Short mmCIF file of C-alpha atoms in Angstrom, two decimals:
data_model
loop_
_atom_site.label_atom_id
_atom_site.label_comp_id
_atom_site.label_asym_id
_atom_site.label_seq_id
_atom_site.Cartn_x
_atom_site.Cartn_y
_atom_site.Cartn_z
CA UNK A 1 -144.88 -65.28 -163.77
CA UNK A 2 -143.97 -65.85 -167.36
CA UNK A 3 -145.47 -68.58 -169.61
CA UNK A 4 -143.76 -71.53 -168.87
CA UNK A 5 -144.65 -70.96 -165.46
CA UNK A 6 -141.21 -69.66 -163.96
CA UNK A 7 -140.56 -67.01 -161.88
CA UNK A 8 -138.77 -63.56 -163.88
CA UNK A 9 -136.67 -63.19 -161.15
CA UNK A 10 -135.22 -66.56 -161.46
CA UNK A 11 -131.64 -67.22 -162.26
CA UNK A 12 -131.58 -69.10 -165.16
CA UNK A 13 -134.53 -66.43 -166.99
CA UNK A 14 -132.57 -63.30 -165.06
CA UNK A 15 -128.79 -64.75 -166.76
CA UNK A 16 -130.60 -64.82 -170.25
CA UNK A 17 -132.52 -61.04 -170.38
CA UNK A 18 -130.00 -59.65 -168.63
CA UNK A 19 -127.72 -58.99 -171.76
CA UNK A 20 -130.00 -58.44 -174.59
CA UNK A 21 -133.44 -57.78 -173.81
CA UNK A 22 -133.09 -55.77 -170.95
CA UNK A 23 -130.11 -54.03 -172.47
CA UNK A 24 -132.38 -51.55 -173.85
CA UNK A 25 -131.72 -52.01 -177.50
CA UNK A 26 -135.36 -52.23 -178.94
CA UNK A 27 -135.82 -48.59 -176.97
CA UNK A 28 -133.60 -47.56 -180.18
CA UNK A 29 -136.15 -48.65 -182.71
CA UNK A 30 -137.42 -45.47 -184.55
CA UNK A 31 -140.32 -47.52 -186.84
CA UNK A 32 -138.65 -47.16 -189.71
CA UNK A 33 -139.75 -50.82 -190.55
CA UNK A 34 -136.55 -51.50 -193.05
CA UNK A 35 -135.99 -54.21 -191.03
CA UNK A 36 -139.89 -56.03 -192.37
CA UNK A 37 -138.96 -54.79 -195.76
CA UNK A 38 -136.08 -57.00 -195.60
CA UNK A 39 -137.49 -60.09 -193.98
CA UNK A 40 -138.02 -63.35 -195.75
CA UNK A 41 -140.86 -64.63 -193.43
CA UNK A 42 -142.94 -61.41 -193.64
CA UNK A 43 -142.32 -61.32 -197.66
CA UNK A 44 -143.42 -65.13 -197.67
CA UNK A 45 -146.06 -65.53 -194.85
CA UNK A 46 -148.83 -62.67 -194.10
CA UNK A 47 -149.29 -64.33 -191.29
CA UNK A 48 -146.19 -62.97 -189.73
CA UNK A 49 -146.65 -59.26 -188.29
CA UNK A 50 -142.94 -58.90 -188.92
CA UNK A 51 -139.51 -58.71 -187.18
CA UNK A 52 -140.63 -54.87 -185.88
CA UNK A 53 -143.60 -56.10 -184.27
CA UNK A 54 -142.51 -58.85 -182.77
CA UNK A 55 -139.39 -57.75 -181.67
CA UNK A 56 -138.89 -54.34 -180.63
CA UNK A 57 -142.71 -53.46 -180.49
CA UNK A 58 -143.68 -56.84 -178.82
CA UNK A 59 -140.88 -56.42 -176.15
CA UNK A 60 -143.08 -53.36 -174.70
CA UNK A 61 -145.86 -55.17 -174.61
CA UNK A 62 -144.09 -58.72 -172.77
CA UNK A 63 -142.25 -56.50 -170.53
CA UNK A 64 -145.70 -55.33 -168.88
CA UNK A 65 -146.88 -58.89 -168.96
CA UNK A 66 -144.87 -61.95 -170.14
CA UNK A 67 -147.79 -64.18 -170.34
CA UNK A 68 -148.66 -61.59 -174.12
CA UNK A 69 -146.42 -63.89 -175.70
CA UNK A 70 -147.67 -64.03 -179.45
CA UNK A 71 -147.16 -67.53 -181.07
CA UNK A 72 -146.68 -65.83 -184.10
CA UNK A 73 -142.87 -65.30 -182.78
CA UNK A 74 -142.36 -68.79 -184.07
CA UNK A 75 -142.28 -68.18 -187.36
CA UNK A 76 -139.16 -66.07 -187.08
CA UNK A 77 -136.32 -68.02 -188.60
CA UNK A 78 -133.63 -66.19 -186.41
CA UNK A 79 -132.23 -65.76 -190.30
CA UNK A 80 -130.74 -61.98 -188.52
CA UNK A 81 -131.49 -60.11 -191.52
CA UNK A 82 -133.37 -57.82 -189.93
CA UNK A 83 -130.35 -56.51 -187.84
CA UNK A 84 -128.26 -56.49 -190.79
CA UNK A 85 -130.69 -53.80 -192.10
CA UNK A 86 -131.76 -51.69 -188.82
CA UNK A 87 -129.81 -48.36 -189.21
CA UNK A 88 -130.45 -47.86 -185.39
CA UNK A 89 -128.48 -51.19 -184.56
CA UNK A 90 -131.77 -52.64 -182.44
CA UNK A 91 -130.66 -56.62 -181.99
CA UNK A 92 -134.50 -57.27 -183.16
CA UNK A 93 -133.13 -61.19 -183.79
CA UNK A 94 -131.49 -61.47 -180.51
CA UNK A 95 -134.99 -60.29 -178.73
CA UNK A 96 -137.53 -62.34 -180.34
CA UNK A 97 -135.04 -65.65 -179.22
CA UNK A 98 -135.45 -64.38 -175.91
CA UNK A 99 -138.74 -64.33 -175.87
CA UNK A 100 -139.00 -68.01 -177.26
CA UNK A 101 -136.33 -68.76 -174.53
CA UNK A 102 -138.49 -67.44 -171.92
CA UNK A 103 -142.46 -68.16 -173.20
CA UNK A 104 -141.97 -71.06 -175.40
CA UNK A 105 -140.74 -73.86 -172.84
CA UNK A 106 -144.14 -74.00 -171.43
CA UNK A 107 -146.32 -76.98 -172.54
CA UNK A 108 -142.93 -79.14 -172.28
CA UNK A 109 -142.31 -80.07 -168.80
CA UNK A 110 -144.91 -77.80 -167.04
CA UNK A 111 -148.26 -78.62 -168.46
CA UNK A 112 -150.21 -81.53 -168.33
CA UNK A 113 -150.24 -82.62 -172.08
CA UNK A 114 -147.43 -82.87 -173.88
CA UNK A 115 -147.88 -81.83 -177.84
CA UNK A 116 -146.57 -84.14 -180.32
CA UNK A 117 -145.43 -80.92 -182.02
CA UNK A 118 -143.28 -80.58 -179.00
CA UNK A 119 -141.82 -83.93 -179.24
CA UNK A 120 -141.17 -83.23 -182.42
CA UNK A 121 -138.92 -80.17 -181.54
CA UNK A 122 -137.60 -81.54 -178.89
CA UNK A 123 -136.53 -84.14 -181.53
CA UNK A 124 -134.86 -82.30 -184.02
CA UNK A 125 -133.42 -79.95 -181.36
CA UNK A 126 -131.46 -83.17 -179.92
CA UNK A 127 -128.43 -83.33 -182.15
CA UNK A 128 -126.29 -85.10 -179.90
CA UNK A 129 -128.76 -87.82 -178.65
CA UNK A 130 -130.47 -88.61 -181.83
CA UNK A 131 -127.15 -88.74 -183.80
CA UNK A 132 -124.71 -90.55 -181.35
CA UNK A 133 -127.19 -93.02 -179.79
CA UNK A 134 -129.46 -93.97 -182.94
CA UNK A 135 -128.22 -92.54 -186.30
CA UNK A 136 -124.85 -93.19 -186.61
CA UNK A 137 -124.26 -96.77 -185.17
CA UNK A 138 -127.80 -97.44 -187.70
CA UNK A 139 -127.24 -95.66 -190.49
CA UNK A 140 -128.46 -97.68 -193.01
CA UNK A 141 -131.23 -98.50 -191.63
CA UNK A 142 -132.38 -95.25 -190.33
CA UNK A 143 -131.50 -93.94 -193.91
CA UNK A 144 -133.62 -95.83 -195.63
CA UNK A 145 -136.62 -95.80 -192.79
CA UNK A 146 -136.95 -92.28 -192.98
CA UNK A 147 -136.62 -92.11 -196.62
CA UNK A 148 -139.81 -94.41 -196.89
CA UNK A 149 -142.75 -92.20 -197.90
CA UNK A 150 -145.41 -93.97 -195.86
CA UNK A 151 -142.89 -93.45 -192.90
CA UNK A 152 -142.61 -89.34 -194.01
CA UNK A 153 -146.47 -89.38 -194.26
CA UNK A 154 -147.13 -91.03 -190.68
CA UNK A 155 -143.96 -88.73 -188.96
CA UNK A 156 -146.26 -85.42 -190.44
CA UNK A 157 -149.79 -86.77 -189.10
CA UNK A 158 -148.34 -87.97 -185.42
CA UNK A 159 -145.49 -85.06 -184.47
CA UNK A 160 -145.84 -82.73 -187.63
CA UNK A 161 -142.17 -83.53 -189.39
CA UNK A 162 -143.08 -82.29 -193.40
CA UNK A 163 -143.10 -85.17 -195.37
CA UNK A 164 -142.05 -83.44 -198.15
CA UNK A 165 -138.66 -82.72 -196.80
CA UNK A 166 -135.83 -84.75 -197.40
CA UNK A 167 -133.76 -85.73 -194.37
CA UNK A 168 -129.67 -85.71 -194.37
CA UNK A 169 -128.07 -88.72 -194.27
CA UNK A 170 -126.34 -90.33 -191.36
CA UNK A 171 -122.78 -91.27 -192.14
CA UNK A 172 -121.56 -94.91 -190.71
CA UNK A 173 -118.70 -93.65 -188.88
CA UNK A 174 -118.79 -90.27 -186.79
CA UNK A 175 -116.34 -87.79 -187.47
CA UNK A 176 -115.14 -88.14 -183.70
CA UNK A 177 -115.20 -92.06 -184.44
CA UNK A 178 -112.75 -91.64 -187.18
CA UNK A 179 -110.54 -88.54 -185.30
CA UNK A 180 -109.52 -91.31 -182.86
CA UNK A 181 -107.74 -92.97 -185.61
CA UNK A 182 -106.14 -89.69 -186.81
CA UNK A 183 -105.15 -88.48 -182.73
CA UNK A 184 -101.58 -89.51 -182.89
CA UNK A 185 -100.69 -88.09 -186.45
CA UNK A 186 -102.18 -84.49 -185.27
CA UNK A 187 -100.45 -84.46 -182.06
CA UNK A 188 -96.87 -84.95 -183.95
CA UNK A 189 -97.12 -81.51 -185.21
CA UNK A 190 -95.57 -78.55 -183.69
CA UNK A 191 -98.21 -75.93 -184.22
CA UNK A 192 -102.21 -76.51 -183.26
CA UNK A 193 -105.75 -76.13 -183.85
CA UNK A 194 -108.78 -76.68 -182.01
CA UNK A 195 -111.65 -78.02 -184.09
CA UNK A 196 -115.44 -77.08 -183.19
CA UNK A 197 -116.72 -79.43 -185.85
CA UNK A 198 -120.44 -79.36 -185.11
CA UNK A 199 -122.83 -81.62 -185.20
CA UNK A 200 -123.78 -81.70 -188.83
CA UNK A 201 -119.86 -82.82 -189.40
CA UNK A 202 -119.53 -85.32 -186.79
CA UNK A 203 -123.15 -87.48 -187.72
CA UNK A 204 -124.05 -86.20 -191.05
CA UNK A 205 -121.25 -85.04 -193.36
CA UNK A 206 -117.77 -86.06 -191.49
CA UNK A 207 -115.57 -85.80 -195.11
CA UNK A 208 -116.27 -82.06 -194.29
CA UNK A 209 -113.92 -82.64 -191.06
CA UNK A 210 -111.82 -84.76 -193.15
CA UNK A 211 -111.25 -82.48 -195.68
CA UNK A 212 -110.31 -79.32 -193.13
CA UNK A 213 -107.92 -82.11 -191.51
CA UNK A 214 -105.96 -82.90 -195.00
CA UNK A 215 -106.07 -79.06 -195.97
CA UNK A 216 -104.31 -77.92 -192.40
CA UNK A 217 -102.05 -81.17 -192.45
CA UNK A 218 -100.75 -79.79 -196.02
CA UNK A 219 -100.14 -76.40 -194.42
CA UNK A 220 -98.21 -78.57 -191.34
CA UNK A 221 -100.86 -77.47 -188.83
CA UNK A 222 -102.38 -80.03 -186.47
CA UNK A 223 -106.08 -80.36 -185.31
CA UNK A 224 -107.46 -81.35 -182.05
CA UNK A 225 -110.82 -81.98 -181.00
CA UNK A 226 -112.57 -81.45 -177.83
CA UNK A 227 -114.26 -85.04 -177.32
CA UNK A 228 -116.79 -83.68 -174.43
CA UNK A 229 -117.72 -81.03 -176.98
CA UNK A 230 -121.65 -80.56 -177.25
CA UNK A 231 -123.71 -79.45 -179.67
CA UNK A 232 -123.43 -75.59 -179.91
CA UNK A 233 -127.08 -74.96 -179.00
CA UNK A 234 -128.40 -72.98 -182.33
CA UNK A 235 -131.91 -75.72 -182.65
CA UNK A 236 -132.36 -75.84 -178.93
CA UNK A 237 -132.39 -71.58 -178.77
CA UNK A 238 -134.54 -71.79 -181.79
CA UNK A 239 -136.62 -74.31 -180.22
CA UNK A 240 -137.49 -72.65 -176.83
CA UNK A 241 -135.12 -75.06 -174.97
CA UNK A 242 -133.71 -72.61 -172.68
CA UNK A 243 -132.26 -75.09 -169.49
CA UNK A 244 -130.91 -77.47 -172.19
CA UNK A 245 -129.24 -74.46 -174.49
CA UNK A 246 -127.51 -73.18 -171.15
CA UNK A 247 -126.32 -76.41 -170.11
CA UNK A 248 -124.82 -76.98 -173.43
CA UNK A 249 -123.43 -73.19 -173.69
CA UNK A 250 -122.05 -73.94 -169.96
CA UNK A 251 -120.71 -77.24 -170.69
CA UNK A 252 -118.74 -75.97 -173.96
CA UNK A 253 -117.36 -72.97 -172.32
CA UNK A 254 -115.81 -75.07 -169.46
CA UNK A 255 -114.29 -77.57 -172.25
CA UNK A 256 -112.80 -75.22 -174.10
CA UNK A 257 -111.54 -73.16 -171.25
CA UNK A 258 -109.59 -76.48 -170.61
CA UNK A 259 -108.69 -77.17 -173.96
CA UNK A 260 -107.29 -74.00 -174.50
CA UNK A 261 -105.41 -74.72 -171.01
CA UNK A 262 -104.30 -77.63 -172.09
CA UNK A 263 -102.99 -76.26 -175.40
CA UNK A 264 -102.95 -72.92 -176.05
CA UNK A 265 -104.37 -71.76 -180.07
CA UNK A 266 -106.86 -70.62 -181.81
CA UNK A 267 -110.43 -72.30 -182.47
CA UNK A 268 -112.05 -73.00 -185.54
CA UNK A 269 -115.45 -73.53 -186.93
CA UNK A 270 -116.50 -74.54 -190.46
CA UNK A 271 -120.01 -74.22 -189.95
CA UNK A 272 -121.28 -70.04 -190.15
CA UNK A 273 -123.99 -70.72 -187.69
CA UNK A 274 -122.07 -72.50 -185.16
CA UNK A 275 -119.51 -70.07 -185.35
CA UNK A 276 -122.23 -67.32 -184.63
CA UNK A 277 -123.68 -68.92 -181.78
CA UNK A 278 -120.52 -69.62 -179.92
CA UNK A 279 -119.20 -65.86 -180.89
CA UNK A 280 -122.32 -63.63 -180.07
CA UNK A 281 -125.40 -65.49 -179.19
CA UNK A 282 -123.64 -67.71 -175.57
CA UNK A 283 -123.29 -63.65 -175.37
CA UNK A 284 -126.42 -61.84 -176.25
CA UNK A 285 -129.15 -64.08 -176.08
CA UNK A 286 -127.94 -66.49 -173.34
CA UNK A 287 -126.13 -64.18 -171.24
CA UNK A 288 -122.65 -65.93 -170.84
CA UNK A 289 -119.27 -65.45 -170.14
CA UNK A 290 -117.87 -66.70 -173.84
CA UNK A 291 -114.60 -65.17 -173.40
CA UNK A 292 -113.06 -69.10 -174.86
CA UNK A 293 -114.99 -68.26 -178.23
CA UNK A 294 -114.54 -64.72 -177.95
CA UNK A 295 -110.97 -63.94 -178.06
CA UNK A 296 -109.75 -67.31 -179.50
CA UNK A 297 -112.43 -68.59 -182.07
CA UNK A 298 -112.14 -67.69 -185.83
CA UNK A 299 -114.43 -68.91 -189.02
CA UNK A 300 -112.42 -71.13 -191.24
CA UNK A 301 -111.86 -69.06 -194.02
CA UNK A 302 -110.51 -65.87 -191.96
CA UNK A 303 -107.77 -68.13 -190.24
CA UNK A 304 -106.61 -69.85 -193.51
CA UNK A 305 -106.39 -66.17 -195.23
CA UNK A 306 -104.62 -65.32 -192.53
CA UNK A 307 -102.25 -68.03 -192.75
CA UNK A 308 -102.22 -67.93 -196.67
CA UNK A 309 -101.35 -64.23 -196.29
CA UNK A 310 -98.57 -65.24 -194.00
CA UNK A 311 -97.11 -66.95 -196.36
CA UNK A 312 -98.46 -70.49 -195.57
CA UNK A 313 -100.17 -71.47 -198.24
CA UNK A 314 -100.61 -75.13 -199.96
CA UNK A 315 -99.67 -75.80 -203.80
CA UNK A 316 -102.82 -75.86 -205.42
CA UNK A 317 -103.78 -76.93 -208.96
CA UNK A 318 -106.63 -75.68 -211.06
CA UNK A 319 -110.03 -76.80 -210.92
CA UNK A 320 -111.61 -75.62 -214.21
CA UNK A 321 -114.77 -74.98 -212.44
CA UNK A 322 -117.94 -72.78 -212.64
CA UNK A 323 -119.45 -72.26 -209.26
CA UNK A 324 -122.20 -70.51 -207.88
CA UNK A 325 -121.83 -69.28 -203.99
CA UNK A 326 -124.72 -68.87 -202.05
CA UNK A 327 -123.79 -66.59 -198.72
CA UNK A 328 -125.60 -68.24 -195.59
CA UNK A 329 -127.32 -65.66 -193.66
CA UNK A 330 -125.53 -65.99 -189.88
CA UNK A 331 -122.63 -65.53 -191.99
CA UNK A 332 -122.89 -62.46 -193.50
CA UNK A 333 -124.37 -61.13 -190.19
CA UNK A 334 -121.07 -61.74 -189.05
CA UNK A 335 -119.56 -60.40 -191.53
CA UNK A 336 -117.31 -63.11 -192.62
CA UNK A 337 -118.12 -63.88 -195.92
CA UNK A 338 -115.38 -61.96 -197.15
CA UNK A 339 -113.18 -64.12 -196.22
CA UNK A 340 -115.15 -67.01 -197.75
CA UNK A 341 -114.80 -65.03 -201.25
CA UNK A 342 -110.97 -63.71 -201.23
CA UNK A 343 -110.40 -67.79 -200.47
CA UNK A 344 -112.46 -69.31 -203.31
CA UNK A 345 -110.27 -66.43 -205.49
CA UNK A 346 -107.34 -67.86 -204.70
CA UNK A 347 -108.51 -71.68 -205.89
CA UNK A 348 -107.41 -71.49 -209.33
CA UNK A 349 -109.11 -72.51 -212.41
CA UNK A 350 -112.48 -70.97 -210.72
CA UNK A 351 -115.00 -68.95 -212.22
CA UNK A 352 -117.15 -67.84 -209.14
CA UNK A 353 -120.75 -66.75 -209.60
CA UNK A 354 -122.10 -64.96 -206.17
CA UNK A 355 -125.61 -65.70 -205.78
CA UNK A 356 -127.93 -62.78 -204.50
CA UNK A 357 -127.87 -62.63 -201.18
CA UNK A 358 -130.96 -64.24 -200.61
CA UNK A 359 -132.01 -66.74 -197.56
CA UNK A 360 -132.52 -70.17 -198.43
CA UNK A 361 -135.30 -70.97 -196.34
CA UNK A 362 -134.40 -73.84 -194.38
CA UNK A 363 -133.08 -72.03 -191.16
CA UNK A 364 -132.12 -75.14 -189.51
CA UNK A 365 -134.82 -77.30 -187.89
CA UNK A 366 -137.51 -74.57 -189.33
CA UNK A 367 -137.91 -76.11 -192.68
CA UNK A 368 -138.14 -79.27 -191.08
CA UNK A 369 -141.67 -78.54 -189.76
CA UNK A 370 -145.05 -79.17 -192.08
CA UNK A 371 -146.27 -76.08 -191.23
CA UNK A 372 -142.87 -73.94 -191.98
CA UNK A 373 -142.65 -76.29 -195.05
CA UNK A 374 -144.40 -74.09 -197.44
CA UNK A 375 -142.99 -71.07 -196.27
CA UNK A 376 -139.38 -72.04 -196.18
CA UNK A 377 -139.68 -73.09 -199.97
CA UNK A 378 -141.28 -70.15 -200.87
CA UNK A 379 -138.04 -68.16 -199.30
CA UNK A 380 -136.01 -70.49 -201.10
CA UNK A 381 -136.91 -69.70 -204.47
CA UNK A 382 -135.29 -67.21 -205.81
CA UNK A 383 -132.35 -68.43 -204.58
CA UNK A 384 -133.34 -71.95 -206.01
CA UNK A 385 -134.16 -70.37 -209.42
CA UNK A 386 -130.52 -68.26 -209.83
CA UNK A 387 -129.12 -71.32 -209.46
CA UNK A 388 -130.64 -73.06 -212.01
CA UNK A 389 -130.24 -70.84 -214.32
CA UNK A 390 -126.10 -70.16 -213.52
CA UNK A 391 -124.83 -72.79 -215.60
CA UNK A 392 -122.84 -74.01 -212.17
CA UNK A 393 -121.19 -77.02 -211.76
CA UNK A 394 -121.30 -76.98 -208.13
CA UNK A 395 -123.06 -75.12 -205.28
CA UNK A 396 -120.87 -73.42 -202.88
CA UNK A 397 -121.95 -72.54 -199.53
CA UNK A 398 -120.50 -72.77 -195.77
CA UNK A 399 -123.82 -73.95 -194.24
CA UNK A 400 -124.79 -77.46 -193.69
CA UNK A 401 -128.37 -76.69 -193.57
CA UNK A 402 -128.46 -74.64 -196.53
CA UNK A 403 -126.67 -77.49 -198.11
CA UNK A 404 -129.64 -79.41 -197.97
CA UNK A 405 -131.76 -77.09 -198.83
CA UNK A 406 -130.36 -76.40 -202.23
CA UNK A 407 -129.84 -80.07 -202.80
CA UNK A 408 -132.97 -81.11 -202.39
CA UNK A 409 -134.54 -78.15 -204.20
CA UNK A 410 -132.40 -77.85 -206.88
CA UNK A 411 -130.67 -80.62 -209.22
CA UNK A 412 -127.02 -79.23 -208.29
CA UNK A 413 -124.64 -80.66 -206.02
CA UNK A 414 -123.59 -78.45 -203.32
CA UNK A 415 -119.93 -78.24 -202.20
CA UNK A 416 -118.42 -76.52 -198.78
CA UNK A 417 -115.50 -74.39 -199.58
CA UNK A 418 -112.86 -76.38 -197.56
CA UNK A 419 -114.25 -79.70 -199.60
CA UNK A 420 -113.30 -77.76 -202.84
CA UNK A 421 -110.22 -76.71 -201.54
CA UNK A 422 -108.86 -80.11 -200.20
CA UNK A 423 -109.55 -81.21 -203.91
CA UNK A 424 -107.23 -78.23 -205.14
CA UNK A 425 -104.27 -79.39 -203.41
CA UNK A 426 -102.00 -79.88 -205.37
#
C-alpha cells in the first residue's frame, strides 16, 4: 500500500510511474552528486539531503516500501536544475514529483484530520476555482484584504501562507472575459493560433494576453482560445494533487485534440512553465498521451523567430532601453531561452544585460509557504542583488512567478518579453 493509502497496482498510481519512475532512469545515477552541487535548496537549506538522495537514491529505498516516503522531498522546488547538470541524463526532478504524486495525497481525503497546511495547498494549488469564482469578479476587495497585514499575519498562524510575501493582484476583467470581446476580430483572419494563456494571464496579468494578441494581429495572425481550457496542472503536481493534476492533464488533452480538429495550427504558450508541463511533464511524470502539446505546441519566442525569420516580421521602433533578463529555470531546462534572447536582439534600441543563471526562489506556490519563505529568499539573492546593481530599467523575464518574485524583492519593475515587444511596434 503506499502512503495515501492506495493500492500500487491501481490505475491512476500505475498510469503515473509507469513512464518515469519505473523507466529505470535513476538506475543511471553514478553518485557523482553534480546534480546537489548545483541545487538551490541544498545550497540554501541543510535541511535538504539533496536532489541525489531524494531522487535517485530515495527511489531504491520507496520502491521496497512506499510508505519510506521522506517529507524532506517537499522542499524540492521541481526548479529541474539538477537534470540540467546530471551527465548521466537521470530525470532526478521528474522522480521526486512522483513520489509527491504518489505519498503526499495522504492526510487530504484519507485521514481523519485534515491539516490546515493542507488547506492551504490545496488553496494555492486551485488556480481555476480561486481565480474565476472569488478573485476576479472581487478584485478590489480581495486586493486590498489580502494586502492587510493583520489579514497576512492571521493567514500564516491558521493555514501557514508567509505573511511576508506579497500576493499578485487580481485583475477586474479575466483575460477570457475580455477575449470574448476580441472573438470576431481574430476569427476574420486567414491564418491561426491557439493560445494556452495560463492561469497567471487570464486572473492575474491579462495585458500579457493582450499584448501577444496586438503583437500577432500586427504580423496578420489570429488567436483563438480554448474556453474549457484548465489550468495546466504545474501547483497541483507540486502539491501532491495527483487525481486533480490528471483530470486537468486529461481534460486539456481532449480540448485541444478538438481544437486542433476544429482548426488545424500550432499552439502557443507565453508562460516557460506551462509550456514545460504540457510538453514533457503530462509525459514523464503523469504518464499521458500529450501528442496535442507534443507535436503542435511551441514557446512564444521560438514561433515568432520563426515567423520573423520567415520574413514576417512587425516594424518596430527603438526603445532606448537597458534591461536585465533573468532566464526562468523550466525554461532553460527546455532549452528555449535562446529563442527568448535572439528576440529581445532584434527589439531595437536595447542594451540587454543577461543575469546569471540563477533561480529566483519562488518556484510557484513554494515561496508562498512560511516555512519555504526563508529559503526561497535566500535562493533569490543573488539574483536579487545582480539586479540591483545592473543599472536596468526594466526586468525581463518569461515567468509570471518569477515576476513576482523580483518585484517584490527588488525595487525594479519587471517586464515579459512580448509586453516589451508590443511596445516596440512601430
Amino acid at each position: 500500500m503506499s502512503a495515501d493509502g492506495n493500492s500500487p497496482t491501481s490505475p491512476l498510481d500505475m498510469a503515473a510511474l509507469s513512464k518515469s519512475s519505473l523507466d529505470g532512469s535513476f538506475e543511471k545515477c553514478i553518485k557523482c552528486t553534480v546534480c546537489t552541487v548545483y541545487c538551490p535548496v541544498a545550497k540554501a537549506n541543510p535541511n535538504y539531503p539533496g536532489p541525489k538522495q531524494s531522487g535517485p537514491d530515495g527511489e531504491r529505498v520507496r520502491r521496497k516500501d512506499p510508505a519510506l516516503f521522506d517529507d524532506y522531498l517537499k522542499l524540492c522546488t521541481n526548479c529541474k536544475r539538477c537534470e540540467i547538470a546530471c551527465p548521466s541524463g537521470v530525470n532526478i526532478g521528474d522522480i521526486i514529483a512522483q513520489a509527491k504524486l504518489t505519498n503526499t495525497e495522504g492526510g487530504w481525503k484519507n485521514s481523519g484530520a485534515i491539516s490546515p497546511k493542507r488547506v492551504r495547498d490545496y488553496i494555492l494549488s486551485s488556480t481555476d476555482l480561486m481565480g474565476g469564482m472569488v478573485a476576479n469578479p472581487l478584485a478590489k476587495i480581495v486586493n486590498k484584504v489580502v494586502a492587510l497585514k493583520p489579514i497576512k499575519v492571521v493567514m500564516e498562524k491558521t493555514i501557514g501562507v508567509s505573511a511576508q510575501r506579497t500576493f499578485p493582484k487580481y485583475a477586474e476583467q479575466s483575460f477570457v472575459s475580455w477575449y470574448k470581446k476580441q472573438e470576431a476580430t481574430q476569427n476574420q483572419f486567414e491564418r491561426q493560433v491557439h493560445y494556452f494563456h495560463g492561469c497567471s494571464v487570464n486572473y492575474n496579468m491579462p495585458e500579457l494576453g493582450h499584448a501577444l494578441v496586438e503583437v500577432l494581429n500586427k504580423m496578420n495572425i489570429g488567436v483563438q482560445i480554448a474556453k474549457k481550457a484548465k489550468c495546466c496542472g504545474v501547483p497541483l503536481v507540486a502539491n501532491g494533487f495527483k487525481d486533480k493534476a490528471m483530470k486537468n492533464a486529461t481534460a486539456n488533452i481532449e480540448v485541444y485534440k478538438d481544437e486542433l480538429e476544429r482548426q488545424p495550427g500550432t499552439i502557443i504558450a507565453t508562460s516557460s512553465s506551462c509550456s514545460y508541463m504540457l510538453s514533457d511533464e503530462y509525459d514523464h511524470v503523469l504518464g499521458l498521451d500529450n501528442e496535442p502539446f507534443k507535436k503542435n505546441l511551441q514557446f512564444f519566442s521560438r514561433y515568432l523567430i520563426n515567423e520573423f525569420d520567415a520574413g514576417n516580421m512587425p516594424k518596430l521602433k527603438p526603445l532606448n532601453l537597458t534591461l536585465a533578463y533573468h532566464t526562468p529555470c523550466h525554461l532553460e531546462r527546455s532549452g528555449g531561452v535562446i529563442y527568448t534572447l535572439e528576440l529581445l536582439s532584434r527589439i531595437p534600441g536595447i542594451n540587454l544585460i543577461r543575469l546569471d543563471p540563477n533561480c529566483c526562489g519562488i518556484a510557484g506556490t513554494y515561496g508562498f509557504k512560511e516555512e519555504n519563505y526563508e529559503t526561497s529568499q535566500k535562493i533569490g539573492s543573488p539574483v536579487f542583488k545582480q539586479i540591483e546593481e545592473s543599472g536596468c530599467d526594466y526586468v525581463i523575464t518569461d515567468c509570471e512567478t518569477c515576476r513576482w518574485q523580483v518585484e517584490m524583492s527588488t525595487t525594479k519593475e519587471v517586464l515579459h518579453p512580448i509586453e516589451l515587444l508590443a511596445r516596440a511596434l512601430a
